[in-house]
Amino acid sequence: MSFWRKVSWAARRRSKEDDLAEELRFHLEEEAEGREEDGLTADQARWAARRELGNLASVHETTRAAWGWTVVEQLAQDVRYGARNLRCNPAFTLMAALSLALGIGANTAIYSYMDALLMRQLPVPDPKSLVVLKWHLSGQKNRRDSVVHDVSGFFYNDPKLGKTTAIFPYPAYELLRKSNDVLSVLFAYHPSEKLNFLAQGQAEVVGGEYISGDYFRGVTIAPLAGRLVAPDDDRVGAPAVAVLSYAFAQRRFGDAARAVGQMVQINNMPFMAIGVTPPGFFGVDPARVPEIYLPMQAETLLAPEWKVKADPNKRYLDEHYYWAEMMGRLRPGVTMAQAQAVLGGTFETWVATTATKDSERQNLPEFVLQSGASGLDNLRRAYSEPVYVLLAMVGLILAIACANIANLLLARATARRREIAVRLSMGAGRWRVVRQLLTESVMLASIGGLAGILLAIWGVQALKALLATSDDPFPLSVDLNWHVLAAAIALTMLTGLIFGLAPALRATQIDVMPVLKEARTGEGSTGPRRFGLSQALVAAQIGISLLLLVAAGLFVRTLSNLRSIEMGFRHENLLVFNVNARQAGHHDPEILSFYGGLEERFRSIPGVTGATVTNSPLIGEGAFGWPIVPAGKPKPADAPSGHGSGMGATTTHVLVTGTGFFNVMSIPVLAGREFDSRDRLGSAPVAIVNQAWLKVNLDGVNPVGQRILSLGPGEKKMEFEIVGVVRNARYDEVKGDFPAVVYLPYEQNLSVPAEEMTYLLRTAGDPLRHAAEVRAIVREADSRIPVTSLTTQAAQIEQGMNEQILFARLCTGFALLALAIACVGLYGTMSYTVARRTGEIGIRLALGAQRDAVVWMVLRDALWLAVGGLAISVPASMAASRLVESYLYGVKANDAISVAGAAGVLITAALIASYVPARRASRIDPMRSLRHE
Amino acid sequence: MGNIPARMEFLQGTLDVLILRTLVAGPSHGHAIAKHIQRTSEEALQVETGSLYPALHRLELKGWIAASWDLSEKGKRARYYKLTANGRKQLAAEQSKWEAFSRAMTLVLNPSEQEG
């Protein structure tokens, strides 16, 4: 193996050299002896031998070349030389490596998120054959005029398809499952509401997924322990079973395998845990990671009894009730188009038969088949746009970093023209010199790349912490994306090569003599041209920084606008948490007194000055709403009913509240009275309205004593008497106009049945100090009930601004980063200019120029660069800011204050960055600088 | 062969074969190898030191010859090269190639010889 010989020779290079020297010495002696024998004198013989051998050094050289490690040796030389060079210029090295690291790190971190969010496939076998079934209504048609009479699930607006959804009636699922030859399996699922999970005496609230019997056959995963739900488990009367996710089983039972066979209580019903899913599996929707999987039939056991009693078979038989979501697996060889044609034909024929009116017949759902390789796209839809915005920002940072590297290397290569000329004149080959410079660029890029990797690792962790809300951690596992890391490093290396090499190549072409004659700091013939490019680069950096600074300004102003929104109630020192007694087995009417008892006990906690109860948190979890109109007025044409978020400000929001609610929340009662002990079960129904509701419904009338008609869920009509008017307060949305709200007394129990209730505790000090007492009181009252969503009202409001907070923070960070890198570039350029002009400045000073004038001269140059950059980027930022308009609140996209502020910050930073070189220029000793020439 | 120039250009790879062939007789040092080639070629082939030692080291790297320090006839330390088993194989292959080549050359240059 000649390779190993080569390596071992390389290892004992020193002794090989000695060997060769001795070998050649022996050769000369032999030769000389031979010539002596031929009759020459000893001296003549030695000289003849020497002559015959030729250039001894060259023989050494060519023989060494035969050893085969010249390249390695030269590389080692280059690396040593490069390292020495980088060490000698620590400022240059630090700046270059830092800007590289920041550019690479930020891009890799953000792109890793994008990859996890937008591109990753489900961790199941052959994800490409999975398909998601959806339908849409074409055009601007309304769901209310369609065959869809009732839903559990949501619609979204697809830019191409219009109103789109993935929910179907159960009969459609059964039909498609039985009559298709394009799918090998079709399975259905439906997310559960929050479930009360009780095991080993500990209760908590978990997220669940109701699944059809062949769900696990469809996703094709094997259980980690026990068995998974099979078709037999999803039948009426089958034993109640549950499958746990790996993470949940691990957390609750210490060991996933130990969970199998455990009896647990879900919503107070006994279930057996039969198995655990494998660790990587998270269901089919990356946005919603269930803790437990239950057969669909179990939903009948777990739904609140008042819902089931209303119509037990609605779920499975109603052709107009849309709720089941479906995924399937294509049979081998079947294309999406074929499957779309077959499934679409079957569904659309069937759905036409369910239409009961002409309006429904003209507005039939149209079937769409989409790829399910990455699971459902809910998370992608929510996050893709913000992620693209962030990606654009870090892309700009990378651009600035590259410009910086280019600039630094340009300045350096020019400064080293003399050194290169010396080396060329000493006989160094051109390629050899270029290779040396190349090595240095690559070394620099490697240092930056390495630091970039560390930064990216840290960045991924930091982003994870930023993205997590207090309740849910970020649902996806995010790994460092090595492709992006490699791409970013390659890009910066390329920049380094182009800008390090181009001047170097030019330098090696030069006629060495003029350069050698040049004074050390003199201006080279290519000087002015280089300075032009460098100026352009710095101006570009300043321009890009402005873009990021403007974005930061916009987002910071948005956030501050959001934070100063008038809430209508006092949100400081307010503890909020949910309790669901119904899931733990409490029923009407006992549940009312149970909740009332809890309220009394909370009120008696020392440090709690007030406590009240509502049927929904005010912020962050949507609102109840149905039409409520003055008695005798017609029902509004398009008024939503039910529970949701984002209802219009004029539609009536309904909040069921306990006594003392307005007092605890500090919402002023403007007329009449607030609910009190008179408003109890069986007393005359009363209501309190707010100003916004009055404005829409009873403007200009004295409202107290007026009768109003509530058209509650299920068209339940009921009359209430207005007993009070309160000032506007937020409910559901933080932004926009105040909603029209009607408050109903919880004690009368006349609207939606009491289920999960929200308690609001006004505290004297930090609300979270009372968390433990609250939990203890609930546990004492009924250990099967967990306290959930415990937080402060202030934190809950902040959480609604998560996206804006994230954008403001990240953007400010990015802008500072960009500013720092640009300042480094400016500082480098100005330092170089000053160094180049040492002689000139010396002469100026010698001729009597004031030192202040010299400082100003340098600063003026920097200022021109900054102004040049701004001239281009101010209009650009005005245009670009429109792209983020949808994320802004209370600020126009081309906000003058943000732009002016950003420009001010940039100019200040530019002056500071160039002040140090300017000061250095003013300190030049004229005598020394002139002697230096 | 009297009109052959005193120094002949080596064809690519010729020196390697000559070195290997020389070592068949037994281990030898660089100078002796050069002299042996010169002598046996009737002074037609002059081995330049500048190509001899790189060739020797190249052959050693390929594992066809092995080197060790030994004492010369005159008692001086010299670097002796000897043929390895691989080297012997290589020589056999090269030699048959050369013989075929030289036979072909002869046939082309002296066609009458074959006819006669």
mmCIF file of N, CA and C in Angstrom, chain A residues 449-553:
data_model
loop_
_atom_site.group_PDB
_atom_site.id
_atom_site.type_symbol
_atom_site.label_atom_id
_atom_site.label_comp_id
_atom_site.label_asym_id
_atom_site.label_seq_id
_atom_site.Cartn_x
_atom_site.Cartn_y
_atom_site.Cartn_z
ATOM 1 N N GLY A 449 -17.491 30.037 10.013
ATOM 2 C CA GLY A 449 -18.468 28.960 9.904
ATOM 3 C C GLY A 449 -18.635 28.221 11.217
ATOM 4 N N LEU A 450 -17.513 27.951 11.865
ATOM 5 C CA LEU A 450 -17.546 27.219 13.132
ATOM 6 C C LEU A 450 -18.313 28.022 14.182
ATOM 7 N N ALA A 451 -17.975 29.301 14.282
ATOM 8 C CA ALA A 451 -18.681 30.171 15.220
ATOM 9 C C ALA A 451 -20.147 30.258 14.829
ATOM 10 N N GLY A 452 -20.396 30.245 13.505
ATOM 11 C CA GLY A 452 -21.772 30.283 13.009
ATOM 12 C C GLY A 452 -22.565 29.071 13.461
ATOM 13 N N ILE A 453 -21.939 27.900 13.447
ATOM 14 C CA ILE A 453 -22.621 26.680 13.888
ATOM 15 C C ILE A 453 -23.024 26.816 15.358
ATOM 16 N N LEU A 454 -22.069 27.270 16.173
ATOM 17 C CA LEU A 454 -22.367 27.436 17.596
ATOM 18 C C LEU A 454 -23.525 28.418 17.781
ATOM 19 N N LEU A 455 -23.473 29.501 17.013
ATOM 20 C CA LEU A 455 -24.504 30.523 17.104
ATOM 21 C C LEU A 455 -25.856 29.957 16.664
ATOM 22 N N ALA A 456 -25.823 29.123 15.628
ATOM 23 C CA ALA A 456 -27.067 28.549 15.116
ATOM 24 C C ALA A 456 -27.680 27.622 16.163
ATOM 25 N N ILE A 457 -26.847 26.829 16.818
ATOM 26 C CA ILE A 457 -27.347 25.916 17.849
ATOM 27 C C ILE A 457 -28.014 26.720 18.960
ATOM 28 N N TRP A 458 -27.322 27.788 19.364
ATOM 29 C CA TRP A 458 -27.879 28.643 20.409
ATOM 30 C C TRP A 458 -29.156 29.307 19.902
ATOM 31 N N GLY A 459 -29.132 29.755 18.648
ATOM 32 C CA GLY A 459 -30.285 30.451 18.072
ATOM 33 C C GLY A 459 -31.524 29.579 18.027
ATOM 34 N N VAL A 460 -31.346 28.295 17.681
ATOM 35 C CA VAL A 460 -32.489 27.389 17.620
ATOM 36 C C VAL A 460 -33.118 27.265 19.004
ATOM 37 N N GLN A 461 -32.266 27.141 20.020
ATOM 38 C CA GLN A 461 -32.775 27.036 21.390
ATOM 39 C C GLN A 461 -33.497 28.318 21.801
ATOM 40 N N ALA A 462 -32.879 29.451 21.455
ATOM 41 C CA ALA A 462 -33.452 30.738 21.852
ATOM 42 C C ALA A 462 -34.808 30.940 21.179
ATOM 43 N N LEU A 463 -34.890 30.573 19.910
ATOM 44 C CA LEU A 463 -36.151 30.718 19.185
ATOM 45 C C LEU A 463 -37.218 29.819 19.776
ATOM 46 N N LYS A 464 -36.801 28.618 20.181
ATOM 47 C CA LYS A 464 -37.750 27.679 20.781
ATOM 48 C C LYS A 464 -38.372 28.317 22.017
ATOM 49 N N ALA A 465 -37.522 28.963 22.811
ATOM 50 C CA ALA A 465 -38.015 29.621 24.027
ATOM 51 C C ALA A 465 -38.922 30.803 23.671
ATOM 52 N N LEU A 466 -38.554 31.522 22.611
ATOM 53 C CA LEU A 466 -39.358 32.677 22.210
ATOM 54 C C LEU A 466 -40.726 32.254 21.702
ATOM 55 N N LEU A 467 -40.752 31.145 20.942
ATOM 56 C CA LEU A 467 -41.991 30.729 20.291
ATOM 57 C C LEU A 467 -42.947 30.028 21.242
ATOM 58 N N ALA A 468 -42.413 29.445 22.309
ATOM 59 C CA ALA A 468 -43.260 28.706 23.234
ATOM 60 C C ALA A 468 -44.135 29.704 23.997
ATOM 61 N N THR A 469 -45.405 29.361 24.140
ATOM 62 C CA THR A 469 -46.255 30.185 24.979
ATOM 63 C C THR A 469 -46.269 29.542 26.356
ATOM 64 N N SER A 470 -46.858 30.231 27.328
ATOM 65 C CA SER A 470 -46.786 29.705 28.690
ATOM 66 C C SER A 470 -47.471 28.334 28.788
ATOM 67 N N ASP A 471 -48.518 28.139 27.972
ATOM 68 C CA ASP A 471 -49.253 26.876 28.052
ATOM 69 C C ASP A 471 -48.634 25.763 27.223
ATOM 70 N N ASP A 472 -48.398 26.049 25.950
ATOM 71 C CA ASP A 472 -47.876 24.977 25.106
ATOM 72 C C ASP A 472 -46.476 25.300 24.660
ATOM 73 N N PRO A 473 -45.598 24.306 24.771
ATOM 74 C CA PRO A 473 -44.292 24.469 24.142
ATOM 75 C C PRO A 473 -44.482 24.414 22.627
ATOM 76 N N PHE A 474 -43.505 24.895 21.862
ATOM 77 C CA PHE A 474 -43.576 24.829 20.417
ATOM 78 C C PHE A 474 -43.764 23.377 19.999
ATOM 79 N N PRO A 475 -44.813 23.078 19.190
ATOM 80 C CA PRO A 475 -45.207 21.686 18.992
ATOM 81 C C PRO A 475 -44.217 20.824 18.222
ATOM 82 N N LEU A 476 -43.330 21.398 17.451
ATOM 83 C CA LEU A 476 -42.458 20.578 16.613
ATOM 84 C C LEU A 476 -41.061 20.494 17.187
ATOM 85 N N SER A 477 -40.418 19.374 16.919
ATOM 86 C CA SER A 477 -39.016 19.307 17.285
ATOM 87 C C SER A 477 -38.234 19.942 16.144
ATOM 88 N N VAL A 478 -37.333 20.834 16.502
ATOM 89 C CA VAL A 478 -36.571 21.540 15.476
ATOM 90 C C VAL A 478 -35.117 21.115 15.572
ATOM 91 N N ASP A 479 -34.593 20.635 14.468
ATOM 92 C CA ASP A 479 -33.186 20.250 14.453
ATOM 93 C C ASP A 479 -32.430 21.217 13.578
ATOM 94 N N LEU A 480 -31.173 21.330 13.902
ATOM 95 C CA LEU A 480 -30.308 22.174 13.098
ATOM 96 C C LEU A 480 -30.310 21.641 11.680
ATOM 97 N N ASN A 481 -30.525 22.521 10.734
ATOM 98 C CA ASN A 481 -30.577 22.086 9.351
ATOM 99 C C ASN A 481 -29.188 22.173 8.734
ATOM 100 N N TRP A 482 -28.595 20.998 8.529
ATOM 101 C CA TRP A 482 -27.204 20.981 8.062
ATOM 102 C C TRP A 482 -27.079 21.434 6.619
ATOM 103 N N HIS A 483 -28.150 21.238 5.844
ATOM 104 C CA HIS A 483 -28.085 21.681 4.446
ATOM 105 C C HIS A 483 -27.913 23.184 4.388
ATOM 106 N N VAL A 484 -28.712 23.869 5.201
ATOM 107 C CA VAL A 484 -28.669 25.322 5.183
ATOM 108 C C VAL A 484 -27.341 25.816 5.721
ATOM 109 N N LEU A 485 -26.911 25.147 6.785
ATOM 110 C CA LEU A 485 -25.637 25.522 7.376
ATOM 111 C C LEU A 485 -24.554 25.419 6.308
ATOM 112 N N ALA A 486 -24.556 24.307 5.593
ATOM 113 C CA ALA A 486 -23.551 24.105 4.549
ATOM 114 C C ALA A 486 -23.699 25.170 3.473
ATOM 115 N N ALA A 487 -24.950 25.453 3.100
ATOM 116 C CA ALA A 487 -25.186 26.442 2.044
ATOM 117 C C ALA A 487 -24.689 27.814 2.484
ATOM 118 N N ALA A 488 -24.983 28.180 3.739
ATOM 119 C CA ALA A 488 -24.569 29.497 4.226
ATOM 120 C C ALA A 488 -23.046 29.589 4.278
ATOM 121 N N ILE A 489 -22.421 28.510 4.743
ATOM 122 C CA ILE A 489 -20.960 28.524 4.818
ATOM 123 C C ILE A 489 -20.374 28.604 3.403
ATOM 124 N N ALA A 490 -20.968 27.833 2.484
ATOM 125 C CA ALA A 490 -20.472 27.846 1.109
ATOM 126 C C ALA A 490 -20.591 29.249 0.524
ATOM 127 N N LEU A 491 -21.717 29.894 0.812
ATOM 128 C CA LEU A 491 -21.942 31.237 0.265
ATOM 129 C C LEU A 491 -20.895 32.217 0.783
ATOM 130 N N THR A 492 -20.651 32.159 2.109
ATOM 131 C CA THR A 492 -19.688 33.097 2.666
ATOM 132 C C THR A 492 -18.284 32.768 2.162
ATOM 133 N N MET A 493 -18.008 31.476 1.992
ATOM 134 C CA MET A 493 -16.692 31.093 1.507
ATOM 135 C C MET A 493 -16.505 31.597 0.086
ATOM 136 N N LEU A 494 -17.579 31.488 -0.681
ATOM 137 C CA LEU A 494 -17.535 31.961 -2.061
ATOM 138 C C LEU A 494 -17.254 33.466 -2.076
ATOM 139 N N THR A 495 -17.957 34.175 -1.190
ATOM 140 C CA THR A 495 -17.714 35.609 -1.091
ATOM 141 C C THR A 495 -16.252 35.852 -0.779
ATOM 142 N N GLY A 496 -15.762 35.091 0.203
ATOM 143 C CA GLY A 496 -14.371 35.247 0.615
ATOM 144 C C GLY A 496 -13.443 34.981 -0.558
ATOM 145 N N LEU A 497 -13.736 33.944 -1.321
ATOM 146 C CA LEU A 497 -12.868 33.587 -2.434
ATOM 147 C C LEU A 497 -12.896 34.659 -3.507
ATOM 148 N N ILE A 498 -14.108 35.075 -3.868
ATOM 149 C CA ILE A 498 -14.212 36.043 -4.957
ATOM 150 C C ILE A 498 -13.504 37.332 -4.585
ATOM 151 N N PHE A 499 -13.808 37.820 -3.391
ATOM 152 C CA PHE A 499 -13.271 39.130 -3.039
ATOM 153 C C PHE A 499 -11.852 39.048 -2.498
ATOM 154 N N GLY A 500 -11.453 37.876 -2.010
ATOM 155 C CA GLY A 500 -10.081 37.732 -1.569
ATOM 156 C C GLY A 500 -9.176 37.451 -2.760
ATOM 157 N N LEU A 501 -9.762 36.755 -3.744
ATOM 158 C CA LEU A 501 -8.955 36.250 -4.845
ATOM 159 C C LEU A 501 -8.843 37.241 -5.990
ATOM 160 N N ALA A 502 -9.953 37.909 -6.309
ATOM 161 C CA ALA A 502 -9.935 38.804 -7.472
ATOM 162 C C ALA A 502 -8.836 39.856 -7.350
ATOM 163 N N PRO A 503 -8.762 40.552 -6.207
ATOM 164 C CA PRO A 503 -7.658 41.523 -6.086
ATOM 165 C C PRO A 503 -6.306 40.823 -6.063
ATOM 166 N N ALA A 504 -6.274 39.612 -5.494
ATOM 167 C CA ALA A 504 -5.008 38.897 -5.408
ATOM 168 C C ALA A 504 -4.519 38.539 -6.807
ATOM 169 N N LEU A 505 -5.438 38.078 -7.644
ATOM 170 C CA LEU A 505 -5.069 37.720 -9.001
ATOM 171 C C LEU A 505 -4.557 38.937 -9.741
ATOM 172 N N ARG A 506 -5.274 40.042 -9.526
ATOM 173 C CA ARG A 506 -4.862 41.264 -10.185
ATOM 174 C C ARG A 506 -3.462 41.642 -9.686
ATOM 175 N N ALA A 507 -3.268 41.419 -8.393
ATOM 176 C CA ALA A 507 -1.989 41.788 -7.799
ATOM 177 C C ALA A 507 -0.860 40.936 -8.370
ATOM 178 N N THR A 508 -1.143 39.664 -8.672
ATOM 179 C CA THR A 508 -0.072 38.807 -9.164
ATOM 180 C C THR A 508 0.250 39.097 -10.623
ATOM 181 N N GLN A 509 -0.655 39.814 -11.282
ATOM 182 C CA GLN A 509 -0.402 40.124 -12.686
ATOM 183 C C GLN A 509 0.523 41.321 -12.840
ATOM 184 N N ILE A 510 0.585 42.091 -11.771
ATOM 185 C CA ILE A 510 1.264 43.374 -11.913
ATOM 186 C C ILE A 510 2.744 43.206 -12.176
ATOM 187 N N ASP A 511 3.268 44.225 -12.759
ATOM 188 C CA ASP A 511 4.702 44.358 -12.929
ATOM 189 C C ASP A 511 5.231 44.680 -11.536
ATOM 190 N N VAL A 512 6.130 43.825 -11.042
ATOM 191 C CA VAL A 512 6.484 43.962 -9.632
ATOM 192 C C VAL A 512 7.305 45.206 -9.328
ATOM 193 N N MET A 513 8.061 45.674 -10.281
ATOM 194 C CA MET A 513 8.997 46.752 -9.960
ATOM 195 C C MET A 513 8.322 48.035 -9.432
ATOM 196 N N PRO A 514 7.320 48.585 -10.141
ATOM 197 C CA PRO A 514 6.715 49.828 -9.618
ATOM 198 C C PRO A 514 6.160 49.651 -8.214
ATOM 199 N N VAL A 515 5.589 48.472 -7.961
ATOM 200 C CA VAL A 515 4.989 48.245 -6.645
ATOM 201 C C VAL A 515 6.057 48.216 -5.573
ATOM 202 N N LEU A 516 7.195 47.575 -5.917
ATOM 203 C CA LEU A 516 8.262 47.478 -4.926
ATOM 204 C C LEU A 516 8.814 48.865 -4.629
ATOM 205 N N LYS A 517 8.787 49.718 -5.639
ATOM 206 C CA LYS A 517 9.340 51.061 -5.460
ATOM 207 C C LYS A 517 8.394 51.958 -4.676
ATOM 208 N N GLU A 518 7.103 51.591 -4.721
ATOM 209 C CA GLU A 518 6.111 52.399 -4.027
ATOM 210 C C GLU A 518 6.445 52.538 -2.553
ATOM 211 N N ALA A 519 6.097 53.650 -1.983
ATOM 212 C CA ALA A 519 6.272 53.786 -0.544
ATOM 213 C C ALA A 519 5.319 52.806 0.131
ATOM 214 N N ARG A 520 5.650 52.441 1.356
ATOM 215 C CA ARG A 520 4.910 51.413 2.070
ATOM 216 C C ARG A 520 3.403 51.708 2.121
ATOM 217 N N THR A 521 3.086 52.946 2.431
ATOM 218 C CA THR A 521 1.669 53.270 2.566
ATOM 219 C C THR A 521 1.168 54.068 1.375
ATOM 220 N N GLY A 522 1.983 54.111 0.342
ATOM 221 C CA GLY A 522 1.620 54.934 -0.807
ATOM 222 C C GLY A 522 0.392 54.418 -1.518
ATOM 223 N N GLU A 523 -0.134 55.251 -2.390
ATOM 224 C CA GLU A 523 -1.332 54.859 -3.113
ATOM 225 C C GLU A 523 -0.950 54.032 -4.322
ATOM 226 N N GLY A 524 -1.616 52.940 -4.479
ATOM 227 C CA GLY A 524 -1.338 52.085 -5.628
ATOM 228 C C GLY A 524 -2.076 52.620 -6.837
ATOM 229 N N SER A 525 -1.707 52.093 -7.984
ATOM 230 C CA SER A 525 -2.341 52.574 -9.206
ATOM 231 C C SER A 525 -3.815 52.170 -9.233
ATOM 232 N N THR A 526 -4.152 51.053 -8.540
ATOM 233 C CA THR A 526 -5.536 50.599 -8.552
ATOM 234 C C THR A 526 -6.302 51.162 -7.370
ATOM 235 N N GLY A 527 -5.657 52.003 -6.592
ATOM 236 C CA GLY A 527 -6.250 52.527 -5.365
ATOM 237 C C GLY A 527 -7.628 53.132 -5.548
ATOM 238 N N PRO A 528 -7.769 54.133 -6.359
ATOM 239 C CA PRO A 528 -9.051 54.833 -6.456
ATOM 240 C C PRO A 528 -10.186 53.896 -6.863
ATOM 241 N N ARG A 529 -9.908 52.952 -7.766
ATOM 242 C CA ARG A 529 -10.969 52.042 -8.203
ATOM 243 C C ARG A 529 -11.444 51.174 -7.044
ATOM 244 N N ARG A 530 -10.493 50.658 -6.304
ATOM 245 C CA ARG A 530 -10.851 49.815 -5.173
ATOM 246 C C ARG A 530 -11.698 50.582 -4.180
ATOM 247 N N PHE A 531 -11.299 51.828 -3.971
ATOM 248 C CA PHE A 531 -12.029 52.630 -3.001
ATOM 249 C C PHE A 531 -13.478 52.818 -3.445
ATOM 250 N N GLY A 532 -13.686 52.946 -4.754
ATOM 251 C CA GLY A 532 -15.046 53.097 -5.262
ATOM 252 C C GLY A 532 -15.911 51.907 -4.939
ATOM 253 N N LEU A 533 -15.388 50.705 -5.166
ATOM 254 C CA LEU A 533 -16.149 49.489 -4.891
ATOM 255 C C LEU A 533 -16.422 49.382 -3.397
ATOM 256 N N SER A 534 -15.387 49.667 -2.608
ATOM 257 C CA SER A 534 -15.538 49.564 -1.166
ATOM 258 C C SER A 534 -16.603 50.528 -0.662
ATOM 259 N N GLN A 535 -16.598 51.735 -1.218
ATOM 260 C CA GLN A 535 -17.616 52.718 -0.849
ATOM 261 C C GLN A 535 -19.013 52.207 -1.161
ATOM 262 N N ALA A 536 -19.123 51.632 -2.341
ATOM 263 C CA ALA A 536 -20.427 51.118 -2.752
ATOM 264 C C ALA A 536 -20.899 50.029 -1.793
ATOM 265 N N LEU A 537 -19.962 49.176 -1.379
ATOM 266 C CA LEU A 537 -20.330 48.094 -0.465
ATOM 267 C C LEU A 537 -20.821 48.648 0.864
ATOM 268 N N VAL A 538 -20.105 49.645 1.394
ATOM 269 C CA VAL A 538 -20.511 50.214 2.683
ATOM 270 C C VAL A 538 -21.869 50.897 2.550
ATOM 271 N N ALA A 539 -22.058 51.621 1.452
ATOM 272 C CA ALA A 539 -23.348 52.280 1.254
ATOM 273 C C ALA A 539 -24.461 51.247 1.192
ATOM 274 N N ALA A 540 -24.195 50.126 0.529
ATOM 275 C CA ALA A 540 -25.204 49.061 0.442
ATOM 276 C C ALA A 540 -25.509 48.507 1.821
ATOM 277 N N GLN A 541 -24.472 48.311 2.625
ATOM 278 C CA GLN A 541 -24.684 47.803 3.980
ATOM 279 C C GLN A 541 -25.563 48.748 4.779
ATOM 280 N N ILE A 542 -25.282 50.020 4.652
ATOM 281 C CA ILE A 542 -26.061 51.009 5.399
ATOM 282 C C ILE A 542 -27.503 50.986 4.914
ATOM 283 N N GLY A 543 -27.661 50.858 3.599
ATOM 284 C CA GLY A 543 -29.011 50.795 3.042
ATOM 285 C C GLY A 543 -29.793 49.615 3.580
ATOM 286 N N ILE A 544 -29.174 48.434 3.591
ATOM 287 C CA ILE A 544 -29.872 47.234 4.065
ATOM 288 C C ILE A 544 -30.185 47.369 5.555
ATOM 289 N N SER A 545 -29.223 47.926 6.308
ATOM 290 C CA SER A 545 -29.468 48.111 7.738
ATOM 291 C C SER A 545 -30.694 48.977 7.955
ATOM 292 N N LEU A 546 -30.857 49.974 7.098
ATOM 293 C CA LEU A 546 -32.012 50.856 7.258
ATOM 294 C C LEU A 546 -33.311 50.060 7.123
ATOM 295 N N LEU A 547 -33.340 49.158 6.136
ATOM 296 C CA LEU A 547 -34.550 48.341 5.947
ATOM 297 C C LEU A 547 -34.911 47.636 7.248
ATOM 298 N N LEU A 548 -33.888 47.010 7.855
ATOM 299 C CA LEU A 548 -34.151 46.247 9.072
ATOM 300 C C LEU A 548 -34.513 47.168 10.230
ATOM 301 N N LEU A 549 -33.874 48.318 10.294
ATOM 302 C CA LEU A 549 -34.192 49.256 11.372
ATOM 303 C C LEU A 549 -35.622 49.778 11.241
ATOM 304 N N VAL A 550 -36.036 50.033 10.007
ATOM 305 C CA VAL A 550 -37.404 50.512 9.804
ATOM 306 C C VAL A 550 -38.388 49.423 10.237
ATOM 307 N N ALA A 551 -38.102 48.183 9.833
ATOM 308 C CA ALA A 551 -38.981 47.084 10.229
ATOM 309 C C ALA A 551 -39.055 46.995 11.745
ATOM 310 N N ALA A 552 -37.892 47.088 12.405
ATOM 311 C CA ALA A 552 -37.868 47.029 13.865
ATOM 312 C C ALA A 552 -38.711 48.156 14.441
ATOM 313 N N GLY A 553 -38.546 49.347 13.886
ATOM 314 C CA GLY A 553 -39.317 50.492 14.372
ATOM 315 C C GLY A 553 -40.807 50.244 14.242
#
